[in-house]
Coordinates of N, CA and C and ligand atoms in Angstrom, one line a residue:
M194 N 69.0 97.8 108.7 CA 68.8 97.9 110.3 C 68.9 96.4 110.9
Y195 N 67.2 95.7 110.7 CA 67.1 94.6 110.9 C 67.8 93.0 110.3
I196 N 68.6 93.4 109.2 CA 69.0 92.2 109.0 C 70.6 91.8 110.0
V197 N 70.9 93.0 110.4 CA 72.1 93.6 111.8 C 71.7 92.9 113.1
S198 N 70.5 93.1 113.1 CA 70.2 92.5 114.2 C 69.4 91.9 114.6
N199 N 68.9 90.4 113.7 CA 68.8 89.8 113.5 C 70.2 89.2 113.6
F200 N 70.5 89.1 112.7 CA 72.3 88.0 112.6 C 72.6 88.1 114.0
V201 N 73.2 88.9 114.9 CA 73.2 89.2 116.2 C 72.7 88.3 117.2
K202 N 71.3 89.0 117.0 CA 70.5 88.5 118.2 C 70.4 87.6 117.6
V203 N 69.8 86.5 116.7 CA 69.4 85.2 116.4 C 70.1 84.0 115.8
T204 N 70.9 84.8 114.7 CA 71.3 84.1 113.6 C 72.8 83.3 114.3
V205 N 73.4 83.9 114.9 CA 74.8 84.0 115.8 C 74.7 83.0 117.0
P206 N 73.5 83.2 117.9 CA 73.2 82.4 118.4 C 72.7 81.0 119.0
N207 N 71.9 80.8 118.0 CA 71.9 79.9 116.9 C 72.8 79.0 116.5
Y208 N 73.5 79.5 116.2 CA 74.8 78.9 114.9 C 75.5 78.0 116.6
L209 N 75.6 79.0 117.3 CA 76.6 78.5 118.9 C 75.9 77.3 119.9
A210 N 74.8 77.8 119.4 CA 73.6 76.6 120.6 C 73.7 75.1 119.8
G211 N 74.2 75.5 118.1 CA 74.2 74.2 118.1 C 75.6 73.6 118.1
L212 N 76.3 74.0 117.5 CA 77.8 73.7 117.6 C 78.2 72.2 118.7
P213 N 78.6 71.5 118.9 CA 78.5 69.9 119.0 C 79.8 70.5 120.4
I214 N 79.6 71.5 121.3 CA 80.7 71.7 122.5 C 80.5 71.1 123.5
P215 N 81.0 70.0 124.2 CA 81.3 69.0 125.4 C 80.7 69.8 126.2
D216 N 80.2 69.5 127.6 CA 79.4 69.3 129.0 C 80.6 69.3 130.0
S217 N 81.4 68.5 129.1 CA 83.1 68.3 130.2 C 83.8 67.5 129.4
F218 N 85.6 67.8 129.9 CA 86.2 67.3 129.4 C 86.2 66.3 128.4
G219 N 85.7 65.2 129.4 CA 85.7 64.3 128.4 C 85.1 64.2 127.3
G220 N 84.1 64.6 127.4 CA 83.1 64.9 126.2 C 84.0 65.0 124.4
W221 N 84.7 66.0 125.1 CA 86.0 66.1 123.9 C 86.7 64.8 123.0
F222 N 86.2 63.8 123.9 CA 87.0 62.8 123.6 C 86.3 61.6 122.8
R223 N 84.9 62.4 123.0 CA 83.4 61.3 122.6 C 82.9 62.3 121.3
L224 N 83.9 62.7 121.0 CA 83.3 63.6 119.5 C 83.4 62.9 118.5
G225 N 82.8 63.4 117.4 CA 83.2 62.4 115.9 C 83.8 63.0 115.2
V226 N 83.8 63.0 113.8 CA 84.3 63.3 112.9 C 83.8 64.5 112.4
K227 N 82.5 64.2 112.4 CA 81.7 65.5 111.8 C 81.5 66.5 112.9
D228 N 81.6 66.2 114.1 CA 81.7 67.4 115.0 C 83.1 68.3 115.1
W229 N 83.9 67.7 114.3 CA 84.9 67.9 114.9 C 84.8 69.3 113.8
L230 N 84.5 68.9 112.3 CA 84.0 69.5 111.0 C 83.6 70.7 111.6
A231 N 82.7 69.9 112.0 CA 81.6 71.5 112.4 C 82.5 72.5 113.3
L232 N 83.2 72.1 114.3 CA 83.8 73.5 115.1 C 85.4 74.3 114.6
I233 N 85.1 73.3 112.9 CA 86.8 74.0 112.7 C 85.8 75.7 112.4
P234 N 85.1 76.0 111.1 CA 84.9 76.8 111.4 C 84.9 77.9 112.2
P235 N 84.1 78.1 113.3 CA 84.3 78.8 115.1 C 85.9 79.2 115.1
T236 N 86.5 77.9 115.6 CA 87.9 77.8 115.3 C 89.1 78.7 114.2
I237 N 88.6 78.4 113.5 CA 89.0 79.8 112.5 C 89.0 81.1 113.0
V238 N 87.9 81.6 112.7 CA 87.4 82.7 113.2 C 88.2 83.1 114.1
I239 N 87.3 82.0 115.0 CA 87.9 83.0 116.6 C 89.6 82.9 116.8
G240 N 90.5 81.9 116.2 CA 91.9 82.1 115.7 C 92.3 84.0 114.7
G241 N 91.6 83.8 113.9 CA 91.6 84.9 113.2 C 91.5 86.3 114.1
I242 N 90.7 86.3 114.5 CA 90.3 87.6 115.0 C 91.3 87.7 116.6
S243 N 91.4 86.1 117.0 CA 92.9 86.4 117.9 C 94.0 86.8 117.5
Y244 N 94.3 86.3 116.1 CA 95.7 87.1 115.5 C 95.4 87.9 114.9
Y245 N 94.3 88.4 114.9 CA 94.6 90.4 114.0 C 94.3 91.1 115.5
S246 N 93.9 90.6 116.2 CA 94.3 91.9 117.7 C 95.2 91.7 118.2
Y247 N 96.2 90.8 118.4 CA 97.1 90.3 119.0 C 98.2 91.2 117.9
Q248 N 97.9 91.5 116.9 CA 98.7 91.9 115.3 C 99.0 93.6 116.1
T249 N 97.5 94.1 116.5 CA 97.4 95.0 116.4 C 97.4 95.6 117.6
I250 N 97.4 94.9 118.8 CA 98.2 95.6 120.1 C 99.8 95.5 119.8
K251 N 100.0 94.5 119.5 CA 101.9 94.3 119.3 C 102.3 95.7 118.6
Q252 N 101.2 96.1 117.2 CA 101.8 97.4 116.3 C 101.5 98.1 117.3
A253 N 100.0 98.7 118.4 CA 100.8 99.6 118.7 C 101.3 99.4 119.9
R254 N 102.2 98.8 121.1 CA 102.5 99.0 121.6 C 104.0 99.3 120.6
A255 N 104.7 98.4 119.6 CA 105.8 99.2 118.8 C 105.7 100.5 118.4
F256 N 105.0 101.0 117.7 CA 104.1 102.6 117.8 C 104.8 103.4 118.3
G257 N 104.2 102.3 120.0 CA 104.2 103.5 121.7 C 105.5 104.5 121.8
R258 N 106.4 103.7 121.3 CA 107.7 104.9 120.8 C 108.2 104.8 119.6
I259 N 109.0 105.6 119.8 CA 109.9 106.5 118.6 C 110.4 105.5 118.1
N260 N 112.2 104.9 118.9 CA 113.5 104.6 119.0 C 112.4 102.9 119.0
T261 N 112.9 102.2 118.5 CA 112.6 100.8 118.5 C 114.3 99.6 118.0
M262 N 115.2 100.8 118.4 CA 116.0 99.9 117.7 C 117.5 100.3 117.5
I263 N 117.5 101.7 118.1 CA 118.5 102.2 118.3 C 119.2 102.8 119.7
R264 N 120.7 101.8 120.4 CA 120.9 102.3 121.0 C 119.9 102.5 122.5
L265 N 119.1 101.0 122.2 CA 118.0 101.4 123.3 C 118.8 101.4 124.6
D266 N 119.9 100.9 125.5 CA 120.5 100.5 126.1 C 120.6 102.4 127.4
E267 N 121.3 103.0 126.3 CA 120.9 104.4 126.7 C 120.0 105.6 126.9
K268 N 120.0 106.0 127.9 CA 118.6 106.9 128.4 C 118.8 108.2 127.4
K269 N 119.0 108.9 126.9 CA 118.7 109.6 125.5 C 119.7 109.6 124.5
V270 N 119.6 109.3 123.3 CA 120.5 109.1 122.2 C 120.7 110.3 121.7
V271 N 121.8 111.1 121.4 CA 122.3 112.7 121.6 C 123.4 111.8 120.5
D272 N 123.5 113.0 119.2 CA 124.7 112.9 118.7 C 124.7 113.9 117.9
F273 N 126.1 113.9 117.7 CA 127.2 115.6 117.4 C 127.9 115.2 116.2
V274 N 127.1 116.0 115.0 CA 127.5 116.2 114.4 C 129.0 117.6 114.1
E275 N 130.1 117.5 113.6 CA 130.6 117.9 113.2 C 130.5 118.9 112.0
I276 N 129.9 120.1 111.9 CA 130.1 120.8 110.9 C 131.2 120.2 109.6
E277 N 132.4 120.7 109.7 CA 133.7 120.2 108.6 C 133.0 119.3 108.5
D278 N 132.2 118.0 108.8 CA 132.5 117.0 108.4 C 131.0 116.1 107.3
I279 N 130.0 117.2 107.4 CA 128.7 117.8 106.6 C 129.3 117.4 105.0
G280 N 130.5 117.7 104.5 CA 130.3 118.6 103.6 C 129.5 118.6 102.5
E281 N 129.3 118.3 100.8 CA 128.4 119.7 100.1 C 126.9 118.9 101.4
K282 N 126.2 117.9 101.1 CA 124.9 117.4 101.5 C 124.7 116.5 102.7
M283 N 124.1 116.2 103.7 CA 124.4 115.4 104.9 C 122.8 115.2 105.3
S284 N 122.3 114.2 105.0 CA 120.7 113.1 105.3 C 120.8 112.7 106.5
L285 N 120.2 113.1 107.5 CA 120.4 112.8 109.2 C 118.4 112.2 108.7
C286 N 118.4 110.9 109.9 CA 117.5 110.7 110.0 C 116.6 110.8 111.2
R287 N 115.3 110.9 110.2 CA 114.4 111.6 111.3 C 113.1 110.3 111.9
C288 N 113.5 108.7 110.8 CA 112.3 107.9 111.1 C 113.0 106.8 112.0
W289 N 114.1 107.1 112.7 CA 114.7 106.0 113.7 C 114.5 104.9 113.1
K290 N 114.5 104.5 111.9 CA 115.1 102.8 111.8 C 116.3 102.4 110.7
S291 N 117.1 104.1 110.5 CA 118.4 103.9 109.6 C 119.6 102.1 110.6
K292 N 120.0 102.0 110.0 CA 121.3 101.2 109.8 C 122.2 101.9 110.2
K293 N 122.4 103.3 109.2 CA 123.6 103.9 109.7 C 123.6 105.3 110.4
W294 N 122.5 104.8 111.7 CA 122.3 106.0 112.6 C 123.3 106.6 112.9
P295 N 123.4 107.8 112.7 CA 122.3 108.9 112.7 C 121.9 109.6 111.2
L296 N 122.6 108.8 110.2 CA 122.2 109.2 108.3 C 121.0 108.5 108.5
C297 N 120.6 109.5 107.1 CA 119.5 108.9 106.4 C 120.0 107.1 105.6
D298 N 119.2 106.0 106.2 CA 119.6 105.3 105.2 C 119.0 104.7 103.7
G299 N 117.3 105.4 103.9 CA 116.1 104.8 103.4 C 115.3 104.2 103.7
A300 N 115.7 103.6 105.3 CA 115.2 103.0 105.7 C 113.6 103.8 106.4
H301 N 113.0 105.1 106.5 CA 112.6 105.5 106.0 C 111.2 105.8 105.0
G302 N 111.8 104.7 104.0 CA 110.9 104.7 102.9 C 109.6 103.5 102.9
P303 N 110.9 101.9 103.1 CA 110.0 100.9 103.7 C 108.7 100.8 105.0
H304 N 109.3 101.9 105.7 CA 108.0 102.1 106.5 C 106.8 103.2 106.3
N305 N 107.6 104.2 105.9 CA 106.6 105.0 104.6 C 105.3 104.3 104.2
R306 N 105.8 103.3 103.7 CA 104.5 102.4 102.8 C 104.1 101.1 103.6
A307 N 104.8 100.7 104.7 CA 104.0 100.1 105.3 C 103.1 100.7 106.7
T308 N 103.0 101.5 106.8 CA 102.7 102.1 107.9 C 102.2 103.4 107.4
G309 N 101.9 103.4 106.6 CA 101.2 104.8 106.0 C 102.1 106.7 106.1
D310 N 102.7 105.9 107.1 CA 103.7 107.7 107.7 C 104.2 107.8 106.7
N311 N 104.8 109.6 106.8 CA 105.4 110.4 105.7 C 106.6 111.2 106.6
T312 N 107.5 109.8 107.2 CA 108.5 110.5 107.4 C 110.0 110.6 106.4
G313 N 110.8 111.5 106.9 CA 112.0 111.4 105.5 C 113.2 112.1 106.4
P314 N 114.2 112.1 106.1 CA 115.3 112.7 106.9 C 115.6 114.2 106.3
V315 N 116.4 115.1 107.6 CA 116.6 116.1 107.2 C 118.0 116.4 106.9
V316 N 117.5 117.4 105.4 CA 119.1 117.2 104.8 C 119.4 118.4 105.3
I317 N 120.6 118.5 105.6 CA 121.9 119.2 105.2 C 122.7 119.5 104.5
R318 N 122.5 120.9 104.3 CA 123.0 121.4 102.9 C 124.1 122.6 103.1
R319 N 125.1 122.4 101.9 CA 125.7 123.9 102.4 C 125.4 124.8 101.2
V320 N 124.7 125.5 101.1 CA 124.6 126.6 100.4 C 125.8 127.8 99.9
K321 N 126.3 128.0 98.2 CA 126.9 128.7 98.8 C 126.5 130.5 98.6
P322 N 128.0 131.2 98.7 CA 126.5 133.2 99.2 C 126.2 133.3 98.8
E323 N 126.9 133.4 96.9 CA 125.5 133.0 95.9 C 124.6 133.1 95.8
E324 N 124.1 131.0 96.2 CA 123.5 130.9 96.3 C 122.1 131.3 97.2
N325 N 122.8 131.8 98.0 CA 122.1 132.4 99.2 C 120.7 134.0 99.2
K326 N 121.3 134.4 98.0 CA 121.0 135.6 97.7 C 119.0 135.7 97.5
Ligands
FES257 FE1 115.3 107.6 108.8 FE2 115.7 107.6 106.0 S1 116.8 106.0 106.9 S2 114.3 109.3 108.0

């Protein structure tokens, strides 16, 4: 724990205190090449943290709602499938990523790999009476 404590309380503050950050706006224009080079690593770290935070917030907002692309102008997405249209089997999308909505087009696969989710379709199949025993 001492290593972490020392890093946070001593090493980082000393490093930041040693950065050539000017006291005034005009001071930025008087920095030399060596000063600018010294500012690159913390700029990359701050930029990386900012980018990662932005992506995390963006994903959190996107995952806040289930439907992010299907008929967003409608108050509620409701579909009817006629039983006669089912045939032997029909796969209905439950991940809300299908471009053939309400049918599954396999888009749940890339979604599951990208997010760690485990969504999949509901498969409706016609069972012959003799198979249903
Ligand atoms: Fe959505 Fe398959 S595409 S469940």
